[in-house]
Amino acid sequence: MKPLRIVLAKVGLDGHDRGIKVVARGLRDAGFHVIYSGLWQTPEAVVRTVLEEDAQWLGLSILSGAHMTLVPRIIALMRQAGLDDVGVIVGGIIPEQDVPRLLALGVARVFRPGTSIADIVDFLRTSPPGLRTAEAASASSAQTHTS
Amino acid sequence: MTLEQAITRFQARDVRALARLLSWVAAGEFVAEIEAALPQAPVDRDPRQPLGVVAIAGSAGVGKSTFIARLIGSFRNTGWKIAVLACDPESALTGGALLGDRVRMPVSATDHNIFIRSLAAPEGHQGLAPRLSTMVRLLQLFGFPLVLIETAGLGQNDVQIRSLCDLLILLLQPQTGDSIQWEKAGLLEMADAVVVHKADLPGASELAAQLRDEMALAPGHQVPVFLVSSAAGTGVEDVRDWIAGRLQSRASERQGFDAKRLHDSVDTGATTELADRLLQQAMLLFRQRLHRHPDIVVRLLQDPATKDLPPDQLALELIQALLQNYASSSG
């Protein structure tokens, strides 16, 4: 089977990369091809990386509180570049009330503190990539709240 | 995206399609179809930017990605379009890979004359992703005359890269091993140039001097030794100018090449670089073939019709047998 390719990126002024490195290593050990972009990426640079690397997934790690500024920008750029078939997951310090708002933007899943690597691996293996539509978002939002 | 769509969009210079075709080639899918769909000659060639494939080799941690990032900047300053295929190792156990070369290659998000792709190099592929030559061809056809290949940290004995590239640059750093390390056979004798990287560290000029001594003893072509510090940003332009110069002279040599010149050069021993490369490559192919089919030699030495022939004639018989073997099988 062809390994799934995922770009992992830190966007904006956020130097906390312990979490994303743990995820990168966990996904590598689960057989993924992980392209790690490094710290302080701009939304434009992240979208360019996804495009050039032909990744199925983009994982964003944001611990700076700027997720409601950065994620919409990235998703808008992805739609503009025709990358609707790439899925986006977000991890980091994301307040619970922001989760439905991120899902409504097209994010497939938000992984908050306490998530295990196995959860992320299972999700990526069982979910189709691609930006989510509004209906999918509300269904997935309901699921997140009951779990 | 279907294969037909990808090829149409590739021809219209759509980066997404290029990326998808590279994925398929990397995974070994549709390779024959893609190769068949590619035109024979590259389009829109700028004579000031001849085609070239430059491999950057060296052990892990020597600074290949950082050096490539510096080279990208330097080539962009002189207007070159440049693509990078960055290989990192793939786990033999899980098939997973952490491809981190981009971390060291921050490029402008809006400069579309650069293209970087990370590739996983499976175990046993000498630090290289499979089917690299098809990927290089795709990049060149898309409009990147210069392709840099970053190997996944290789050291001694990994010489497959030689047949894939026009120029092989070996990176070494000071404070690792004494001069005996360089005496060992392997990459050093394959390299077209050696870069002493991290030249801001103590011991760099001593290492460069040792290497120059070593090279002076070796017969054949001159191998330049460059001192480069990516941290201080020094020495990069020298390497860039050397690469550009070598690619230019190679392109013009190939253009003005004729049978007489090849004949003369083989005859007099004053070989040109192209003749050198052709002969080297032919030797390499024969050697590989012999290695895989030692029975051919055994047969010649046992066959009453050939076993008592003088060496010259026996060699001719051997070439013929190898060629027959080459024609009848592709493996």
CSV table of C-alpha atoms in Angstrom, one decimal, chain A residues 2-3 5 8 21 24-25 27-39 41-42 44-46 48-56 81-86, chain B residues 1 9 14-16 19-24 27 29 90-91 94-103 106-120:
chain,number,residue,atom,x,y,z
A,2,LYS,CA,1.2,3.5,-0.8
A,3,PRO,CA,2.1,5.4,2.4
A,5,ARG,CA,1.8,11.7,2.8
A,8,LEU,CA,3.1,18.9,9.4
A,21,LYS,CA,7.8,16.6,16.7
A,24,ALA,CA,5.8,13.6,13.4
A,25,ARG,CA,7.7,10.7,15.0
A,27,LEU,CA,3.1,9.1,12.4
A,28,ARG,CA,6.5,8.0,10.9
A,29,ASP,CA,6.5,5.0,13.1
A,30,ALA,CA,2.9,4.2,12.0
A,31,GLY,CA,4.2,4.1,8.4
A,32,PHE,CA,3.3,7.6,7.2
A,33,HIS,CA,5.6,9.8,5.0
A,34,VAL,CA,5.8,12.9,7.1
A,35,ILE,CA,7.0,16.1,5.6
A,36,TYR,CA,8.0,18.4,8.4
A,37,SER,CA,8.1,22.1,7.4
A,38,GLY,CA,9.6,23.6,10.6
A,39,LEU,CA,8.8,26.6,12.6
A,41,GLN,CA,5.9,29.2,8.4
A,42,THR,CA,3.7,31.7,6.7
A,44,GLU,CA,1.5,31.0,1.9
A,45,ALA,CA,4.6,28.8,2.5
A,46,VAL,CA,2.6,26.0,4.0
A,48,ARG,CA,3.1,25.9,-1.3
A,49,THR,CA,4.6,23.0,0.5
A,50,VAL,CA,1.4,21.0,0.4
A,51,LEU,CA,1.1,21.7,-3.3
A,52,GLU,CA,4.7,20.7,-4.2
A,53,GLU,CA,4.7,17.6,-1.9
A,54,ASP,CA,1.3,16.4,-3.2
A,55,ALA,CA,0.3,15.5,0.3
A,56,GLN,CA,-3.1,14.0,1.2
A,81,ALA,CA,-4.9,26.7,-5.2
A,82,GLY,CA,-7.4,24.0,-6.0
A,83,LEU,CA,-6.3,21.9,-3.0
A,84,ASP,CA,-9.9,21.1,-1.8
A,85,ASP,CA,-9.0,17.4,-1.9
A,86,VAL,CA,-6.4,17.8,0.9
B,1,MET,CA,-7.0,13.8,-11.2
B,9,ARG,CA,-2.3,20.0,-16.9
B,14,ASP,CA,0.3,23.3,-13.6
B,15,VAL,CA,2.4,22.7,-10.5
B,16,ARG,CA,-0.3,20.4,-9.0
B,19,ALA,CA,3.5,17.1,-8.1
B,20,ARG,CA,1.0,14.4,-8.8
B,21,LEU,CA,3.1,12.9,-11.7
B,22,LEU,CA,6.1,12.9,-9.4
B,23,SER,CA,4.0,11.0,-6.7
B,24,TRP,CA,3.0,8.4,-9.2
B,27,ALA,CA,5.2,5.0,-6.1
B,29,GLU,CA,2.5,3.8,-10.8
B,90,GLU,CA,12.5,5.4,4.7
B,91,SER,CA,12.2,2.9,7.6
B,94,THR,CA,7.4,0.4,9.0
B,95,GLY,CA,7.8,2.0,5.6
B,96,GLY,CA,7.4,5.3,7.3
B,97,ALA,CA,9.7,8.3,6.8
B,98,LEU,CA,10.3,11.7,8.3
B,99,LEU,CA,11.2,14.0,5.5
B,100,GLY,CA,12.7,17.0,7.1
B,101,ASP,CA,15.0,18.6,4.4
B,102,ARG,CA,12.5,21.4,3.8
B,103,VAL,CA,13.1,22.7,7.3
B,106,PRO,CA,13.2,28.3,3.5
B,107,VAL,CA,12.3,29.7,0.1
B,108,SER,CA,10.1,32.6,-0.9
B,109,ALA,CA,6.5,31.5,-1.1
B,110,THR,CA,6.0,33.5,-4.2
B,111,ASP,CA,9.1,32.5,-6.3
B,112,HIS,CA,7.8,30.0,-8.8
B,113,ASN,CA,11.2,29.4,-10.3
B,114,ILE,CA,12.0,27.1,-7.4
B,115,PHE,CA,10.4,23.6,-6.9
B,116,ILE,CA,11.3,21.4,-3.9
B,117,ARG,CA,10.1,17.8,-3.5
B,118,SER,CA,10.9,15.5,-0.6
B,119,LEU,CA,11.3,11.8,-1.4
B,120,ALA,CA,11.7,8.7,0.7
